[in-house]
Coordinates of C-alpha atoms in Angstrom, one line a residue:
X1 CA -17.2 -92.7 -19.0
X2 CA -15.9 -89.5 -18.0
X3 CA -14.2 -89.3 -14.6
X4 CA -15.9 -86.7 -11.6
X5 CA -12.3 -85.0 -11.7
X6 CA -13.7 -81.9 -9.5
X7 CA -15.9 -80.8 -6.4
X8 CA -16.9 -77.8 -4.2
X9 CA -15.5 -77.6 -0.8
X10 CA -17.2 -76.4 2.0
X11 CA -15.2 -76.8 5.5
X12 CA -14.8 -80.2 6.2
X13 CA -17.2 -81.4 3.2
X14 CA -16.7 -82.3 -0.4
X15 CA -19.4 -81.9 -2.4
X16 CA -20.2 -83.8 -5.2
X17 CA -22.3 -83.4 -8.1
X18 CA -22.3 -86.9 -9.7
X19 CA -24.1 -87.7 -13.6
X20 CA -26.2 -90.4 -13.9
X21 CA -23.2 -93.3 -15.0
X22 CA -21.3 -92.6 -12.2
X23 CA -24.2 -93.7 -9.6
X24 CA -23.3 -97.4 -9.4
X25 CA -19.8 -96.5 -8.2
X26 CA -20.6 -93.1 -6.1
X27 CA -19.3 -95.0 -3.0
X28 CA -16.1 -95.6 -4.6
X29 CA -15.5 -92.7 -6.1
X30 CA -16.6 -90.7 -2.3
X31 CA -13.9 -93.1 -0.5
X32 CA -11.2 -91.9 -3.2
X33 CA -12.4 -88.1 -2.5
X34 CA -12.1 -89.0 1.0
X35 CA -9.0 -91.4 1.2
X36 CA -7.3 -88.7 -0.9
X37 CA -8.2 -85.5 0.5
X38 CA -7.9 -86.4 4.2
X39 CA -7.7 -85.0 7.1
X40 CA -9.6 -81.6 5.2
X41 CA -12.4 -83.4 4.0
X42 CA -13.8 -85.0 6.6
X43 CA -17.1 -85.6 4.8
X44 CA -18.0 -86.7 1.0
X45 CA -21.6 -85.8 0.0
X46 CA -23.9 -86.2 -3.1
X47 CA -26.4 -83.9 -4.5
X48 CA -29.5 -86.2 -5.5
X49 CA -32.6 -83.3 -6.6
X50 CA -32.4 -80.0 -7.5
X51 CA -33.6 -77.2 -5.8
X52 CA -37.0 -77.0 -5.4
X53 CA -37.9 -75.8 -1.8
X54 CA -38.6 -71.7 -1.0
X55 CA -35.4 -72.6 1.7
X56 CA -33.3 -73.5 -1.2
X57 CA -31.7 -76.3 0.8
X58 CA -30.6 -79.2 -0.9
X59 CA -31.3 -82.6 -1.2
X60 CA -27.9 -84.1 0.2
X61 CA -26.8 -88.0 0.4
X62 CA -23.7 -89.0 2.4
X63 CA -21.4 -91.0 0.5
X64 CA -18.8 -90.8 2.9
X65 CA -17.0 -89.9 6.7
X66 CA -18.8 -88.4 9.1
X67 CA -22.8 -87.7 9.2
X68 CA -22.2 -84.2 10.1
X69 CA -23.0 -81.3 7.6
X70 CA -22.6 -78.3 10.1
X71 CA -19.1 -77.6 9.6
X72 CA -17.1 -74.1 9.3
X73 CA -15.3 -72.4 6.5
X74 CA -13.2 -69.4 5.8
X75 CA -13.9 -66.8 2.8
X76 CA -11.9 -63.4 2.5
X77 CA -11.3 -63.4 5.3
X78 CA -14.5 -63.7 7.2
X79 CA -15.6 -67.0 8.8
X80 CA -19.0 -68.9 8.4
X81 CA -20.8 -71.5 10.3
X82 CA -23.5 -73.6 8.0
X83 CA -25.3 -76.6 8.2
X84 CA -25.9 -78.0 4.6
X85 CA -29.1 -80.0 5.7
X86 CA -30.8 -76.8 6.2
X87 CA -29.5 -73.5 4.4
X88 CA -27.9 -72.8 1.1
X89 CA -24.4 -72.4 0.3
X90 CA -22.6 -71.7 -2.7
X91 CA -18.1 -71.5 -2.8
X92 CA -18.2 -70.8 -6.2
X93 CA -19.6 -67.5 -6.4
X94 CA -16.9 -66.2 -3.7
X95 CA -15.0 -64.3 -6.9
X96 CA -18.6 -62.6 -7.6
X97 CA -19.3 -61.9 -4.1
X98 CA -15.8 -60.5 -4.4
X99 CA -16.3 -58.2 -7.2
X100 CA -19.7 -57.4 -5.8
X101 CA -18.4 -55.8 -2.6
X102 CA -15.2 -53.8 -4.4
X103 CA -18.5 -51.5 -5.7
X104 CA -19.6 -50.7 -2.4
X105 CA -18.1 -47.7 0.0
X106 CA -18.2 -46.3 3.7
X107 CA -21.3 -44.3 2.8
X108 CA -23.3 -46.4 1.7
X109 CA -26.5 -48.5 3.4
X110 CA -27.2 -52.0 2.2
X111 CA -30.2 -54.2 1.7
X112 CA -29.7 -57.6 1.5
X113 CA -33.1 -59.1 0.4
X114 CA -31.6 -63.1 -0.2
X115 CA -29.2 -62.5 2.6
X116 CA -28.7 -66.8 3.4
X117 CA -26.0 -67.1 6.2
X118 CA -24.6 -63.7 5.2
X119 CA -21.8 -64.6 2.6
X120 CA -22.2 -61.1 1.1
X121 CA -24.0 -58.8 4.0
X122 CA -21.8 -59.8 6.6
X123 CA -18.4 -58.6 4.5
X124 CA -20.3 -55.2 3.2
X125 CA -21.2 -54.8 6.9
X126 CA -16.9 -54.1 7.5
X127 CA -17.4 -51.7 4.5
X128 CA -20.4 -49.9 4.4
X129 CA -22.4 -47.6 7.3
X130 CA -25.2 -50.4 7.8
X131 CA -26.3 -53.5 6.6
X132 CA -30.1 -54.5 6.8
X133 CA -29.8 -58.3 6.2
X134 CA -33.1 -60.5 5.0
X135 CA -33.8 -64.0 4.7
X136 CA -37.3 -66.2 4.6
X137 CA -35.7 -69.1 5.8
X138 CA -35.7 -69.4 9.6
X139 CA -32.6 -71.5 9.9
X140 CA -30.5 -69.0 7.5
X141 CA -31.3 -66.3 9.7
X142 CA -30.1 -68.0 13.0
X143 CA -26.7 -68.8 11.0
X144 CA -26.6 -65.2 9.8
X145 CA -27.0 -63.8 13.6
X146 CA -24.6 -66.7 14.5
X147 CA -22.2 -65.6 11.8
X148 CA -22.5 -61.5 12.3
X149 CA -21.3 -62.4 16.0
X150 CA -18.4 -64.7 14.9
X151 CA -17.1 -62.0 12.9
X152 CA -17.7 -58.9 15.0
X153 CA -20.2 -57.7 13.2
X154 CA -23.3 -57.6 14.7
X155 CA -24.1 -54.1 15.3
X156 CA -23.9 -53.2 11.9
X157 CA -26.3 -55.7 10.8
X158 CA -30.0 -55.6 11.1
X159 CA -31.6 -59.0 10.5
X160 CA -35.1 -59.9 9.4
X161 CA -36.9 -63.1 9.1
X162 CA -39.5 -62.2 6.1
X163 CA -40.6 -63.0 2.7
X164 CA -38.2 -60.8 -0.1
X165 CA -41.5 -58.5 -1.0
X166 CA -42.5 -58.0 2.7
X167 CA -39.2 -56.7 3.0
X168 CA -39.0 -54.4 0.9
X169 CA -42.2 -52.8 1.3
X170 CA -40.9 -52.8 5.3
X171 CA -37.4 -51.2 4.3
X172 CA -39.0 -48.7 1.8
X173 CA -42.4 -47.7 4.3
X174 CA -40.0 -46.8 7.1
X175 CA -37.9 -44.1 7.6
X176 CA -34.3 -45.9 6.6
X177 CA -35.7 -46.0 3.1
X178 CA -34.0 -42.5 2.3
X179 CA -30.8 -43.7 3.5
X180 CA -30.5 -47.2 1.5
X181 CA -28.0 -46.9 -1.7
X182 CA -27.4 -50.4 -2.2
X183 CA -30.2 -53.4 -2.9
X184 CA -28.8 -56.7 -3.3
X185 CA -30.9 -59.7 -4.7
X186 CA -29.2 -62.9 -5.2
X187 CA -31.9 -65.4 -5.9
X188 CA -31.3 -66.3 -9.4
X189 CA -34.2 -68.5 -9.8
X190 CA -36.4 -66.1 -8.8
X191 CA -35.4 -62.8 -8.1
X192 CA -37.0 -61.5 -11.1
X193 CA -40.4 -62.1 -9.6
X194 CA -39.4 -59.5 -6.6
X195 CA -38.8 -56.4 -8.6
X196 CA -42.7 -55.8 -9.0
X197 CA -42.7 -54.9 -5.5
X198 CA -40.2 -51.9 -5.9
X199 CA -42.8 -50.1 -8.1
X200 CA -44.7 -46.9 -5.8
X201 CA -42.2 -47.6 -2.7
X202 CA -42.5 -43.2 -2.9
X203 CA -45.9 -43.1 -4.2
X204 CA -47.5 -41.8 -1.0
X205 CA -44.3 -39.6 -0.3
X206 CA -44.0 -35.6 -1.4
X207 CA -42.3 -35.3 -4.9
X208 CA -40.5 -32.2 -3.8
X209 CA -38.8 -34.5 -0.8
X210 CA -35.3 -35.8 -0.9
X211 CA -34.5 -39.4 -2.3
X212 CA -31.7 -41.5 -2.7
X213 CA -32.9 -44.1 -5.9
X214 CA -31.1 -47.3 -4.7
X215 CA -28.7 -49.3 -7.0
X216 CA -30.0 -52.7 -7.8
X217 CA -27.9 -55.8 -7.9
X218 CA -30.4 -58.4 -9.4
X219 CA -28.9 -62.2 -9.9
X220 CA -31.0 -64.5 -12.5
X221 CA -30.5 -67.9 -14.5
X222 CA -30.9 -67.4 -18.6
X223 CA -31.2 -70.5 -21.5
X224 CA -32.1 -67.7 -24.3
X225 CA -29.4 -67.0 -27.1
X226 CA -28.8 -63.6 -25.9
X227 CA -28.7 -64.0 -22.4
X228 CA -28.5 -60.7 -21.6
X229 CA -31.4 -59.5 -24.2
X230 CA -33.3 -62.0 -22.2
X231 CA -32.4 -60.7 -18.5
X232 CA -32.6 -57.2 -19.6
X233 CA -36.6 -57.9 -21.0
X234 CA -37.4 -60.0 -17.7
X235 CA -36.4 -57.1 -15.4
X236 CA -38.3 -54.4 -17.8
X237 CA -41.1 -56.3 -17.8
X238 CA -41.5 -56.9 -14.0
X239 CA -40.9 -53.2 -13.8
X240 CA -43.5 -52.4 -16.1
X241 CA -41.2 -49.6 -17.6
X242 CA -40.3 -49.2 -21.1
X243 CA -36.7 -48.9 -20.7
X244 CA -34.1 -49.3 -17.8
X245 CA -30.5 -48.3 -17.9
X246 CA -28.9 -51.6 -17.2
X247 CA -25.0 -52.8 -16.7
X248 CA -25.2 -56.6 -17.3
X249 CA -22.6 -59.1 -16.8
X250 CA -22.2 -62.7 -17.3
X251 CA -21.5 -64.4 -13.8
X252 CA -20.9 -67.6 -14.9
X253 CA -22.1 -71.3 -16.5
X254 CA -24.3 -72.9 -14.2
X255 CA -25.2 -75.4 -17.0
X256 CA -24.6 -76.5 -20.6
X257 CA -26.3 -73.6 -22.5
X258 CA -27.6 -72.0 -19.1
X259 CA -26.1 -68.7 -17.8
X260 CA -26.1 -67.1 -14.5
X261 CA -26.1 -63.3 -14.7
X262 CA -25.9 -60.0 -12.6
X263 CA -28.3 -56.7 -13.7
X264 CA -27.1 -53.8 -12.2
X265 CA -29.5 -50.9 -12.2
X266 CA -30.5 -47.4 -10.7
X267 CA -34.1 -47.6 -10.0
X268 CA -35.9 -45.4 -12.2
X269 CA -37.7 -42.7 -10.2
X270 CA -40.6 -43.4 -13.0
X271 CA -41.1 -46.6 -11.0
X272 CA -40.6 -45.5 -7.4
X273 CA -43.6 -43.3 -7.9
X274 CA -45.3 -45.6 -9.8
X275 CA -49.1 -46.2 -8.9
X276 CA -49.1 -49.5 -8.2
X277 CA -51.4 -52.2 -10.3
X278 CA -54.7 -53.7 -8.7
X279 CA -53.3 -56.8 -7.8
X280 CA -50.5 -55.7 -5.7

């Protein structure tokens, strides 16, 4: 058998993501975590399902310590109250969101259309002019408001409680839409699906006009080959254009044979004027 030799810490909680052997002996192997990692961990929990919910909370046992999964933790800097029962939370992806945010400047505007508890809006919002921060789960966005205050953020930060097209269509209908530069879309499962909704945001809007063509920051899963073949031929497809200028990158291995990617992408003013399909 080979022994769990690693887990993810978030504040005061450990955890784990045990295989299917190690189930008879999970609360042995939670008392160890805890016995050994004490008084930091606090808390020893088990991922039992995967993800299946539009929240993307999920499905947590407790192994060990306390019953409480609202805890607090520190990242660059910036500190962020969750509660694992009900919104997502990923400490791995703290290098990405790091290398994310070194892109962005003073002069830019950011939408954040998978916003969660904020881990990536809330830092842009001490870097760029304004942050408009999104999130379809209700709980999320109360940690997110909670969060932006906890930092001193909040009057950069404009948070919304919608589903990831409605927003859009919102942000790019009003009149912030010529000042947005940045677009950020970390929902790997299914980001993909969203991009449709970018296509005619200037239909209706004079051609001679102004407009800034927002950078794209799209996150997806890939089990194909050629990851990035794959990634690059999802997004053109969704766009409906032939070819998009993409800069792709390999985030990391979620999985054995299963990659998790970042597109990065200038929208193509052939899509923003794009006549939109009968069925959206």
């Amino acid at each position: 058998m080979i022994i769990p030799s690693a887990f993810e810490t978030v504040g005061h909680i450990a955890h784990l993501n045990l295989r299917e052997e190690h189930q008879p002996f999970k609360y042995l192997i939670a008392k160890v975590v805890l016995d050994k990692n004490k008084p930091k961990i606090q808390t020893v929990v088990n991922k039992i399902d995967a993800i299946h919910n539009d929240y993307r909370t999920m499905q947590l046992e407790v192994l060990a310590g306390n019953n409480s999964l609202v805890t607090m933790l520190v990242e660059n800097g910036f500190r962020f109250n969750v509660d694992l029962a009900t919104v997502y939370w990923n400490s791995k992806l703290a290098t990405e969101r790091q290398r994310l945010l070194s892109g962005f400047n003073f002069k830019d505007v950011v939408c954040d259309v998978f916003a969660g508890v904020g881990p990536i809006c809330i830092p842009a919002a001490k870097i760029v002019k304004r942050v408009y921060a999104n999130d379809l789960n209700p709980y999320a966005v109360d940690y997110l408001e909670r969060n932006s205050v906890l930092n001193k953020l909040e009057k950069k930060i404009e948070v919304f409680n919608m589903d990831g097209r409605r927003f859009i269509d919102a942000m790019f209908a009003s009149q912030k839409a010529h000042k947005i530069t940045q677009v950020v879309m970390n929902l790997p499962n299914d980001a993909t699906e969203f991009l449709d909704a970018f296509r005619g945001i200037y239909r209706d809007r004079p051609e001679d006009a102004k407009f800034t063509f927002p950078k794209i920051h799209l996150y997806g899963f890939s089990k194909a080959r050629d990851p990035e073949f794959d990634f690059h031929e999802r997004i053109r497809i969704a766009l409906a254009e032939v070819a998009v200028n993409v800069e792709m990158r390999r985030v990391r291995l979620v999985a054995p044979g299963k990659w998790m990617l970042c597109a990065s992408f200038v929208l193509p003013e052939s899509v923003a004027f794009a006549r939109r399909s009968p069925n959206m």
